[in-house]
CSV table of C-alpha atoms and ligand atoms in Angstrom, one decimal:
chain,number,residue,atom,x,y,z
A,1,MET,CA,-18.8,5.0,-25.6
A,2,GLN,CA,-16.8,6.9,-23.0
A,3,GLY,CA,-13.9,5.0,-21.5
A,4,LEU,CA,-13.6,4.6,-17.7
A,5,LYS,CA,-10.9,7.3,-17.5
A,6,GLU,CA,-13.2,9.8,-19.3
A,7,VAL,CA,-16.1,8.9,-17.0
A,8,ILE,CA,-13.9,9.5,-13.9
A,9,LEU,CA,-12.7,12.8,-15.3
A,10,GLN,CA,-16.3,13.8,-16.0
A,11,LYS,CA,-17.3,12.9,-12.4
A,12,ILE,CA,-14.4,15.0,-11.1
A,13,LYS,CA,-15.7,18.0,-13.2
A,14,ASP,CA,-19.3,17.4,-11.9
A,15,TYR,CA,-18.6,17.7,-8.2
A,16,ASP,CA,-17.7,20.7,-6.1
A,17,THR,CA,-16.2,18.7,-3.2
A,18,ILE,CA,-13.9,15.8,-3.8
A,19,ILE,CA,-12.4,13.7,-1.1
A,20,CYS,CA,-9.4,11.4,-1.9
A,21,LEU,CA,-8.9,8.4,0.3
A,22,ARG,CA,-6.5,5.5,0.7
A,23,HIS,CA,-5.9,2.6,3.0
A,24,ILE,CA,-4.9,2.5,6.6
A,25,SER,CA,-1.2,2.0,7.4
A,26,PRO,CA,-0.4,3.8,4.2
A,27,ASP,CA,2.5,3.1,2.0
A,28,GLY,CA,4.1,5.3,-0.7
A,29,ASP,CA,1.5,4.2,-3.3
A,30,ALA,CA,-1.4,4.9,-1.0
A,31,TYR,CA,-0.1,8.4,-0.4
A,32,GLY,CA,1.2,9.0,-3.9
A,33,SER,CA,-2.1,8.0,-5.6
A,34,ALA,CA,-4.4,9.9,-3.2
A,35,PHE,CA,-2.4,13.1,-2.8
A,36,GLY,CA,-1.3,13.0,-6.4
A,37,LEU,CA,-4.8,12.8,-7.7
A,38,ALA,CA,-5.9,15.5,-5.2
A,39,GLN,CA,-3.1,17.9,-6.3
A,40,PHE,CA,-4.0,17.3,-9.9
A,41,ILE,CA,-7.7,18.3,-9.2
A,42,LYS,CA,-6.6,21.3,-7.2
A,43,ASP,CA,-4.3,22.6,-9.9
A,44,ASN,CA,-6.9,22.2,-12.7
A,45,PHE,CA,-10.1,23.2,-10.8
A,46,PRO,CA,-9.1,25.8,-8.2
A,47,PRO,CA,-12.7,26.6,-7.1
A,48,LYS,CA,-13.3,23.0,-6.0
A,49,LYS,CA,-12.9,21.9,-2.4
A,50,VAL,CA,-10.4,19.0,-2.6
A,51,LEU,CA,-9.5,17.1,0.6
A,52,VAL,CA,-7.4,14.1,1.5
A,53,ASP,CA,-8.6,12.3,4.6
A,54,GLY,CA,-6.8,9.7,6.8
A,55,GLU,CA,-4.3,9.4,9.6
A,56,PRO,CA,-0.9,11.1,8.9
A,57,ASN,CA,2.1,8.9,8.5
A,58,LYS,CA,5.4,10.4,9.7
A,59,TYR,CA,7.5,8.4,7.2
A,60,LEU,CA,5.6,9.8,4.3
A,61,SER,CA,5.3,13.4,5.6
A,62,PHE,CA,8.0,14.4,3.1
A,63,LEU,CA,5.2,13.9,0.5
A,64,ALA,CA,2.2,15.6,2.0
A,65,THR,CA,0.0,15.9,5.1
A,66,PRO,CA,-3.7,14.9,5.3
A,67,ASP,CA,-6.4,17.5,5.7
A,68,LEU,CA,-8.6,17.9,8.8
A,69,VAL,CA,-11.7,16.5,7.2
A,70,LYS,CA,-15.1,16.8,9.0
A,71,GLN,CA,-18.1,14.6,8.7
A,72,GLU,CA,-20.1,17.3,7.0
A,73,ASP,CA,-17.5,17.6,4.2
A,74,TYR,CA,-18.7,14.3,3.0
A,75,GLN,CA,-22.3,15.5,2.4
A,76,GLY,CA,-22.8,15.7,-1.4
A,77,ALA,CA,-19.2,14.9,-2.1
A,78,LEU,CA,-17.5,12.6,-4.5
A,79,VAL,CA,-15.1,10.2,-2.8
A,80,ILE,CA,-12.3,8.6,-4.8
A,81,VAL,CA,-10.6,5.7,-3.0
A,82,THR,CA,-7.2,4.6,-4.4
A,83,ASP,CA,-5.0,1.6,-3.7
A,84,THR,CA,-7.5,0.0,-1.3
A,85,ALA,CA,-8.9,-3.4,-2.0
A,86,ASN,CA,-11.4,-3.8,0.8
A,87,MET,CA,-13.7,-1.3,2.5
A,88,GLU,CA,-12.5,-2.2,6.0
A,89,ARG,CA,-9.1,-0.8,5.1
A,90,ILE,CA,-10.4,2.6,3.9
A,91,ASP,CA,-8.9,5.2,6.2
A,92,SER,CA,-12.0,7.3,6.8
A,93,LYS,CA,-14.9,7.1,9.2
A,94,TYR,CA,-17.4,8.7,7.0
A,95,TRP,CA,-16.7,7.6,3.4
A,96,GLN,CA,-20.0,5.9,3.0
A,97,GLU,CA,-21.8,9.2,3.6
A,98,ALA,CA,-20.5,10.6,0.3
A,99,LYS,CA,-22.9,11.1,-2.6
A,100,GLU,CA,-20.8,8.9,-5.0
A,101,ILE,CA,-17.8,6.7,-4.5
A,102,ILE,CA,-15.2,5.7,-7.0
A,103,LYS,CA,-12.7,2.9,-6.4
A,104,ILE,CA,-9.4,2.9,-8.3
A,105,ASP,CA,-7.2,0.0,-7.5
A,106,HIS,CA,-4.6,-2.5,-8.8
A,107,HIS,CA,-5.3,-5.3,-6.3
A,108,PRO,CA,-7.5,-8.3,-7.0
A,109,ASN,CA,-11.1,-7.1,-6.6
A,110,VAL,CA,-12.1,-9.6,-4.0
A,111,THR,CA,-14.4,-7.2,-2.2
A,112,PRO,CA,-15.9,-4.7,-4.7
A,113,TYR,CA,-17.3,-1.5,-3.3
A,114,GLY,CA,-18.3,1.9,-4.6
A,115,ASP,CA,-20.6,3.2,-7.4
A,116,LEU,CA,-17.9,3.0,-10.1
A,117,GLN,CA,-14.8,0.9,-10.1
A,118,TRP,CA,-11.6,1.1,-12.2
A,119,ILE,CA,-9.6,-2.0,-11.4
A,120,ASP,CA,-6.5,-3.0,-13.3
A,121,GLU,CA,-4.5,-5.8,-11.7
A,122,SER,CA,-1.9,-5.6,-14.4
A,123,LYS,CA,-0.6,-2.4,-13.0
A,124,ILE,CA,2.3,-2.3,-10.6
A,125,ALA,CA,0.8,0.6,-8.6
A,126,ALA,CA,-2.4,2.4,-8.2
A,127,SER,CA,-0.2,5.5,-8.8
A,128,GLU,CA,0.5,4.1,-12.3
A,129,MET,CA,-3.2,4.2,-13.0
A,130,ILE,CA,-3.4,7.8,-11.7
A,131,ALA,CA,-0.4,8.7,-13.9
A,132,ASP,CA,-2.2,7.3,-16.9
A,133,LEU,CA,-5.4,9.2,-15.9
A,134,VAL,CA,-3.7,12.6,-15.5
A,135,LEU,CA,-1.2,12.3,-18.4
A,136,THR,CA,-3.8,11.4,-20.9
A,137,SER,CA,-6.3,14.0,-19.7
A,138,LYS,CA,-5.0,17.0,-21.7
A,139,LEU,CA,-5.2,18.9,-18.4
A,140,GLU,CA,-2.2,20.4,-16.4
A,141,VAL,CA,0.1,18.0,-14.6
A,142,SER,CA,2.2,20.1,-12.2
A,143,SER,CA,5.6,19.1,-10.9
A,144,THR,CA,4.1,18.6,-7.4
A,145,THR,CA,1.5,16.2,-8.8
A,146,ALA,CA,4.2,14.4,-10.8
A,147,ARG,CA,6.5,14.0,-7.8
A,148,LEU,CA,3.7,12.5,-5.7
A,149,ILE,CA,2.6,10.0,-8.3
A,150,PHE,CA,6.1,9.1,-9.3
A,151,THR,CA,6.9,8.2,-5.6
A,152,GLY,CA,3.9,5.9,-5.6
A,153,ILE,CA,5.2,4.0,-8.6
A,154,VAL,CA,8.7,3.9,-7.3
A,155,THR,CA,7.7,2.5,-4.0
A,156,ASP,CA,5.2,-0.1,-5.0
A,157,SER,CA,7.4,-1.4,-7.9
A,158,ASN,CA,10.3,-1.7,-5.4
A,159,ARG,CA,12.3,0.8,-7.5
A,160,PHE,CA,11.0,-0.6,-10.9
A,161,MET,CA,12.0,-4.1,-10.0
A,162,TYR,CA,8.8,-6.1,-9.4
A,163,ASN,CA,7.4,-8.2,-12.3
A,164,LYS,CA,4.5,-6.0,-13.3
A,165,THR,CA,6.9,-3.1,-14.1
A,166,CYS,CA,6.8,-2.9,-17.9
A,167,GLY,CA,7.6,-0.5,-20.8
A,168,GLU,CA,4.4,1.5,-20.1
A,169,THR,CA,5.5,2.0,-16.5
A,170,PHE,CA,8.7,3.6,-17.7
A,171,ILE,CA,7.0,5.7,-20.3
A,172,LEU,CA,4.6,7.1,-17.7
A,173,ALA,CA,7.4,7.5,-15.1
A,174,GLY,CA,9.5,9.3,-17.8
A,175,GLN,CA,6.7,11.7,-18.5
A,176,LEU,CA,6.3,12.4,-14.8
A,177,VAL,CA,10.1,13.1,-14.4
A,178,ALA,CA,9.9,15.4,-17.4
A,179,LYS,CA,7.6,17.7,-15.3
A,180,GLY,CA,10.6,18.6,-13.3
A,181,PHE,CA,11.1,17.7,-9.6
A,182,ASP,CA,14.0,16.8,-7.3
A,183,LEU,CA,14.4,13.1,-8.0
A,184,GLN,CA,17.3,12.6,-5.7
A,185,SER,CA,15.5,14.0,-2.7
A,186,ILE,CA,12.7,11.3,-3.1
A,187,TYR,CA,15.2,8.5,-2.9
A,188,GLN,CA,17.0,10.2,0.0
A,189,ASN,CA,13.8,10.4,1.9
A,190,LEU,CA,12.9,6.8,1.1
A,191,TYR,CA,16.3,5.4,2.1
A,192,GLU,CA,17.4,7.5,5.0
A,193,GLU,CA,17.2,5.7,8.4
A,194,SER,CA,18.1,6.5,12.0
A,195,TRP,CA,20.8,4.5,13.6
A,196,ALA,CA,18.3,3.2,16.1
A,197,ASN,CA,16.2,1.7,13.3
A,198,VAL,CA,19.3,0.0,11.7
A,199,CYS,CA,20.2,-1.5,15.1
A,200,PHE,CA,16.7,-2.8,15.6
A,201,LYS,CA,16.8,-4.4,12.1
A,202,ASN,CA,20.0,-6.0,13.1
A,203,TYR,CA,18.4,-7.4,16.2
A,204,LEU,CA,15.4,-8.7,14.2
A,205,LEU,CA,17.7,-10.6,11.9
A,206,SER,CA,19.0,-12.4,15.0
A,207,GLN,CA,15.4,-13.4,15.7
A,208,VAL,CA,14.6,-15.0,12.4
A,209,ILE,CA,13.0,-18.5,12.7
A,210,VAL,CA,13.3,-20.9,9.9
A,211,TYR,CA,10.4,-23.3,9.2
A,212,ASN,CA,10.8,-26.4,7.0
A,213,GLU,CA,14.0,-24.9,5.7
A,214,GLN,CA,12.3,-22.6,3.1
A,215,ILE,CA,10.1,-20.3,5.1
A,216,SER,CA,11.5,-17.6,7.4
A,217,TYR,CA,9.7,-15.4,9.8
A,218,VAL,CA,10.2,-13.0,12.7
A,219,LYS,CA,7.7,-12.5,15.5
A,220,ILE,CA,7.6,-9.0,17.0
A,221,THR,CA,5.7,-8.8,20.2
A,222,ASP,CA,4.4,-5.5,21.7
A,223,GLU,CA,6.9,-6.2,24.6
A,224,MET,CA,9.8,-6.2,22.1
A,225,LEU,CA,8.6,-3.0,20.5
A,226,LYS,CA,8.4,-1.3,23.9
A,227,GLU,CA,11.7,-2.7,25.1
A,228,HIS,CA,13.5,-1.3,22.0
A,229,GLN,CA,11.4,1.9,21.9
A,230,MET,CA,10.0,1.1,18.5
A,231,ASP,CA,6.5,1.5,17.3
A,232,TYR,CA,4.3,-0.6,15.1
A,233,GLU,CA,4.1,1.8,12.1
A,234,THR,CA,7.9,2.1,12.0
A,235,VAL,CA,8.6,-1.6,12.0
A,236,LYS,CA,5.7,-2.8,9.8
A,237,PRO,CA,7.4,-2.3,6.4
A,238,TRP,CA,10.5,-4.2,7.4
A,239,VAL,CA,9.4,-7.6,6.1
A,240,ASN,CA,12.1,-7.2,3.4
A,241,ILE,CA,14.9,-7.7,5.8
A,242,MET,CA,14.4,-11.3,4.9
A,243,SER,CA,14.2,-10.8,1.1
A,244,ASN,CA,16.7,-12.0,-1.4
A,245,ILE,CA,18.0,-14.8,0.9
A,246,LYS,CA,18.5,-17.7,-1.4
A,247,GLU,CA,17.2,-20.4,1.0
A,248,PHE,CA,14.0,-18.6,1.9
A,249,LYS,CA,11.2,-19.0,-0.7
A,250,ILE,CA,8.5,-17.4,1.5
A,251,TRP,CA,9.2,-15.0,4.3
A,252,MET,CA,6.9,-13.1,6.8
A,253,LEU,CA,6.9,-10.6,9.5
A,254,LEU,CA,4.4,-10.9,12.3
A,255,ILE,CA,3.9,-7.8,14.5
A,256,GLU,CA,1.6,-7.5,17.4
A,257,ASN,CA,-0.7,-4.5,17.1
A,258,LYS,CA,-1.8,-4.3,20.7
A,259,ALA,CA,-3.9,-1.1,20.3
A,260,GLU,CA,-6.0,-2.8,17.7
A,261,GLY,CA,-5.9,-6.3,19.2
A,262,TYR,CA,-4.4,-8.3,16.3
A,263,ILE,CA,-1.2,-9.6,15.0
A,264,ASN,CA,-0.4,-8.2,11.5
A,265,ILE,CA,1.3,-10.5,9.1
A,266,SER,CA,3.2,-9.4,6.0
A,267,ILE,CA,3.9,-12.3,3.7
A,268,ARG,CA,6.3,-12.1,0.7
A,269,SER,CA,7.7,-14.5,-1.9
A,270,ASN,CA,9.5,-14.3,-5.2
A,271,THR,CA,8.2,-17.7,-6.2
A,272,TYR,CA,4.9,-18.8,-4.6
A,273,ILE,CA,1.4,-17.3,-4.8
A,274,VAL,CA,0.7,-16.3,-1.2
A,275,ASN,CA,-2.4,-14.2,-1.4
A,276,GLY,CA,-4.7,-17.2,-1.1
A,277,VAL,CA,-3.3,-18.0,2.3
A,278,ALA,CA,-3.6,-14.3,3.3
A,279,GLU,CA,-7.2,-14.3,2.3
A,280,LYS,CA,-7.8,-17.3,4.6
A,281,TYR,CA,-6.5,-15.2,7.5
A,282,HIS,CA,-8.5,-12.0,7.2
A,283,GLY,CA,-6.2,-10.5,4.6
A,284,GLY,CA,-5.4,-10.3,0.9
A,285,GLY,CA,-3.1,-8.4,-1.4
A,286,HIS,CA,-1.0,-9.3,-4.4
A,287,GLN,CA,0.2,-12.8,-5.4
A,288,LEU,CA,3.7,-12.2,-4.1
A,289,ALA,CA,3.1,-9.6,-1.5
A,290,SER,CA,0.2,-10.0,0.9
A,291,GLY,CA,-1.0,-9.0,4.3
A,292,ALA,CA,-3.1,-10.9,6.9
A,293,LYS,CA,-4.2,-10.9,10.5
A,294,ILE,CA,-4.3,-13.4,13.3
A,295,TYR,CA,-5.6,-12.9,16.8
A,296,GLN,CA,-3.4,-15.2,18.8
A,297,TRP,CA,0.2,-16.2,18.4
A,298,GLU,CA,-0.7,-19.9,18.4
A,299,ASP,CA,-2.2,-19.4,14.9
A,300,THR,CA,1.2,-18.8,13.5
A,301,GLU,CA,1.6,-22.5,13.1
A,302,LYS,CA,-1.6,-22.8,11.0
A,303,VAL,CA,-0.3,-20.1,8.7
A,304,LEU,CA,3.1,-21.8,8.4
A,305,THR,CA,1.4,-25.1,7.6
A,306,ASP,CA,-0.7,-23.4,4.8
A,307,LEU,CA,2.4,-21.7,3.4
A,308,SER,CA,4.4,-24.9,3.4
A,309,LEU,CA,1.6,-26.5,1.4
A,310,LEU,CA,2.1,-23.9,-1.3
A,311,ILE,CA,5.6,-25.1,-1.6
A,312,LYS,CA,4.7,-28.8,-1.5
A,313,ASN,CA,1.9,-28.3,-4.1
A,314,ASN,CA,4.1,-26.1,-6.3
A,315,VAL,CA,1.7,-23.2,-6.3
A,316,LYS,CA,4.1,-21.1,-8.3
A,317,TYR,CA,3.9,-17.6,-9.7
A,318,MET,CA,4.1,-17.6,-13.5
A,319,GLY,CA,4.5,-13.9,-13.9
A,320,GLY,CA,2.1,-11.4,-15.6
B,1,LIG,P1,1.7,-5.2,3.6
B,1,LIG,O1,2.3,-6.5,4.0
B,1,LIG,O2,0.9,-4.6,4.7
B,1,LIG,O3,2.7,-4.3,3.0
B,1,LIG,O4,0.7,-5.5,2.5
B,1,LIG,C1,1.0,-6.2,1.3
B,1,LIG,C2,-0.2,-6.1,0.4
B,1,LIG,O5,-1.3,-6.8,0.9
B,1,LIG,C3,-0.7,-4.7,0.1
B,1,LIG,O6,-1.1,-4.6,-1.2
B,1,LIG,C4,-1.9,-4.5,1.0
B,1,LIG,O7,-2.8,-3.7,0.5
B,1,LIG,C5,-2.4,-6.0,1.2
B,1,LIG,N1,-2.9,-6.2,2.5
B,1,LIG,C6,-2.3,-6.1,3.7
B,1,LIG,N2,-3.0,-6.4,4.7
B,1,LIG,C7,-4.2,-6.7,4.2
B,1,LIG,C8,-5.5,-7.1,4.8
B,1,LIG,N3,-5.7,-7.2,6.1
B,1,LIG,N4,-6.5,-7.3,3.9
B,1,LIG,C9,-6.4,-7.1,2.6
B,1,LIG,N5,-5.2,-6.8,2.0
B,1,LIG,C10,-4.2,-6.6,2.8
């Protein structure tokens, strides 16, 4: 019997048009997995039409730029969605018009979709799954492909730090590095910040609110963003300004997304399983790193109450 990886490779061989997709508000893993897979297909099957759809992200533009994908491109195409747990978060208007849809993801499969699914929650990144797919395929893995996928692993594992990082992650990462790309420039692009951003982070630290001694959070209103000439996409990944603070067991960043009419919440912990609470508030994600949405600031209190129950009831992460 063919394994899932072989089936996916066969599907790739079968289709003339392949569109790689990932989630809205993309992170390094979303970009790395989608663009890395697309590059791999382009390198090995030059006659195929290979596209990556979705809104561009200026902070990830050092990796790649999405294509201008038209609705008609989806007709008869194979769509491969990576790193995207639920269909509402797929960054494409027309993905359902494709002939066949494959989901490749490392999040809990709360909302299954697609004709074929390869889900592996044990993986630190969707890019780790793509690394496994391409490196065991006996096909060419170019340095460009390797760089994209490596960046996905590096970002989602928080530089090989988070718990699901394991020996296999390093073996795959090592094989990618051996393909030859400028490692230092990746880190430089990930760490470099403007002075204005650093100053705003400093301001945000002054706005931290502590709830029940062990939960910290910052509320960022649209007004605050405007006043400091900051935008939602820039600030969204900054939940970790509150990480590694001994007293805070759970921390979250709430940002008003006025254009879309919701308040995004990023929830993090090193100790407590937070994705159940995220799911209750229109979200989901990993046990220690989740996202949710509320529609009025008053609901912050409800989320805080639910999070403090996790601490009270000792809903602890046991690793794995
Ligand atoms: P973020 O806080 O946006 O970095 O997200 C942390 C994790 O939770 C990521 O794996 C996201 O894919 C997931 N996540 C964030 N927001 C949502 C949402 N509204 N629904 C489901 N999963 C989400």
